[in-house]
């Protein structure tokens, strides 16, 4: 535990974004609190989009208690991830950065550490286990900033204490690798928190640093687990992805796809989402195609 702490805690960042607030009907600037972790020697920090995505100004406190400003580099609301860059012009300390691990190797029951600034209490470490590594929310999930999130990834659930202010901080395995970015907690629950898997983080980081944004394809179809409607449709034994709804005017509507259809193949390859945990992989399969690509569906 101490080795993991010493490998990541020096890379922990306390983030104070200043955001615009129109809730009272007039413009006010409000300071909120979040967390982040340095992942590159040049001072790049990964955090949540709902922490830094709408910030007017970002103030960061490093592990040595020194404060520096930061610049928003790019964000991805669908995964609730963002990158900021520390202004190290006048900083005389040593930058420590953490390594992103392989979230596919995460095991249910393994011990983890959640680091961050819960309730603005900076440099805090809590411990627990991975409760499940493939949590999916069937209901629509929206960020505090209003955007929808969670269609393209499952979540790592942990009982390590995660509170407001932990958002954007690292979930760390005992090897000292960041296996997730803490994102949200279940309200009115006892020690149920969620982190975005590190392998999703790597993909988003690469896209933002390479292209400045994450580009995804869209056909305008929404899906649900086939298992939920097997008895209604009499589809016991069938495999495929059940279409739940179609957006008006979308490519899916123009291609005559409709609610109730079951997609069994895409570009000649079998696809299936009998369980809700399989839905993000299919959303991602379509989203990862180059925009403008023609796809063939067997329905």
Short mmCIF file of N, CA, C and O in Angstrom, two decimals, residues 3-4 22 31 60 64 75 77 84 87 92 97 108 130 169 179 182 210 235 243 246 261 270 279 290:
data_model
loop_
_atom_site.label_atom_id
_atom_site.label_comp_id
_atom_site.label_asym_id
_atom_site.label_seq_id
_atom_site.Cartn_x
_atom_site.Cartn_y
_atom_site.Cartn_z
N UNK A 3 3.90 1.64 -1.05
CA UNK A 3 4.60 1.79 -2.33
C UNK A 3 3.66 2.42 -3.36
O UNK A 3 4.06 3.34 -4.09
N UNK A 4 2.42 1.95 -3.40
CA UNK A 4 1.44 2.52 -4.33
C UNK A 4 1.18 3.98 -4.01
O UNK A 4 1.09 4.83 -4.90
N UNK A 22 -25.14 30.93 -13.74
CA UNK A 22 -26.29 31.75 -14.11
C UNK A 22 -27.55 31.34 -13.33
O UNK A 22 -28.66 31.74 -13.68
N UNK A 31 -16.28 29.24 -7.51
CA UNK A 31 -15.15 28.33 -7.40
C UNK A 31 -15.63 26.98 -6.90
O UNK A 31 -16.35 26.89 -5.90
N UNK A 60 -4.41 25.17 -9.65
CA UNK A 60 -4.05 23.83 -9.20
C UNK A 60 -3.05 23.90 -8.05
O UNK A 60 -2.12 24.71 -8.07
N UNK A 64 3.30 19.34 -3.30
CA UNK A 64 4.19 20.09 -2.40
C UNK A 64 3.54 21.38 -1.91
O UNK A 64 4.21 22.23 -1.34
N UNK A 75 -11.49 18.20 -23.97
CA UNK A 75 -12.35 17.37 -23.14
C UNK A 75 -13.26 16.50 -23.97
O UNK A 75 -13.43 16.69 -25.17
N UNK A 77 -17.02 15.01 -23.13
CA UNK A 77 -18.17 14.79 -22.24
C UNK A 77 -18.72 13.36 -22.27
O UNK A 77 -19.11 12.85 -21.20
N UNK A 84 -5.93 19.03 -18.78
CA UNK A 84 -5.44 20.38 -18.55
C UNK A 84 -3.91 20.34 -18.50
O UNK A 84 -3.32 19.28 -18.29
N UNK A 87 0.87 25.32 -15.85
CA UNK A 87 1.82 26.37 -16.23
C UNK A 87 3.01 26.27 -15.28
O UNK A 87 2.93 26.69 -14.12
N UNK A 92 9.51 25.82 -9.42
CA UNK A 92 10.89 25.37 -9.20
C UNK A 92 10.98 23.97 -8.62
O UNK A 92 12.08 23.46 -8.39
N UNK A 97 4.96 12.24 -12.15
CA UNK A 97 3.77 11.82 -12.88
C UNK A 97 3.50 10.34 -12.65
O UNK A 97 4.41 9.56 -12.34
N UNK A 108 -12.18 -8.32 -9.56
CA UNK A 108 -13.14 -8.04 -8.51
C UNK A 108 -12.56 -8.52 -7.17
O UNK A 108 -12.06 -9.64 -7.07
N UNK A 130 -12.24 -3.41 -5.39
CA UNK A 130 -13.05 -3.31 -6.60
C UNK A 130 -14.30 -4.15 -6.37
O UNK A 130 -14.23 -5.36 -6.18
N UNK A 169 -9.83 12.41 -9.65
CA UNK A 169 -8.66 11.81 -8.99
C UNK A 169 -8.44 10.37 -9.43
O UNK A 169 -9.32 9.73 -10.01
N UNK A 179 -5.61 2.79 -12.44
CA UNK A 179 -6.48 1.88 -13.20
C UNK A 179 -7.82 2.53 -13.53
O UNK A 179 -8.63 1.95 -14.25
N UNK A 182 -11.62 8.49 -10.90
CA UNK A 182 -12.83 8.59 -10.09
C UNK A 182 -13.76 9.64 -10.68
O UNK A 182 -13.33 10.75 -11.01
N UNK A 210 -3.52 14.21 -29.84
CA UNK A 210 -3.18 14.07 -31.26
C UNK A 210 -4.03 14.99 -32.14
O UNK A 210 -3.51 15.70 -33.01
N UNK A 235 -37.93 -14.21 -28.76
CA UNK A 235 -36.61 -14.33 -29.41
C UNK A 235 -35.65 -15.18 -28.61
O UNK A 235 -34.44 -15.05 -28.75
N UNK A 243 -32.81 -2.81 -31.24
CA UNK A 243 -32.97 -1.37 -31.45
C UNK A 243 -34.13 -0.88 -30.60
O UNK A 243 -35.26 -1.36 -30.73
N UNK A 246 -35.10 5.32 -32.58
CA UNK A 246 -34.36 5.93 -33.68
C UNK A 246 -34.57 7.44 -33.63
O UNK A 246 -35.70 7.91 -33.46
N UNK A 261 -36.26 -3.72 -34.33
CA UNK A 261 -35.33 -4.49 -35.15
C UNK A 261 -34.24 -5.11 -34.29
O UNK A 261 -33.87 -4.56 -33.24
N UNK A 270 -20.76 -10.99 -36.80
CA UNK A 270 -21.84 -11.15 -35.83
C UNK A 270 -21.69 -10.16 -34.69
O UNK A 270 -20.58 -9.89 -34.22
N UNK A 279 -23.77 -3.51 -24.08
CA UNK A 279 -24.21 -2.39 -24.92
C UNK A 279 -23.10 -1.38 -25.23
O UNK A 279 -22.97 -0.94 -26.38
N UNK A 290 -14.87 5.60 -39.08
CA UNK A 290 -14.60 6.93 -39.64
C UNK A 290 -15.92 7.56 -40.10
O UNK A 290 -16.69 6.91 -40.81
#
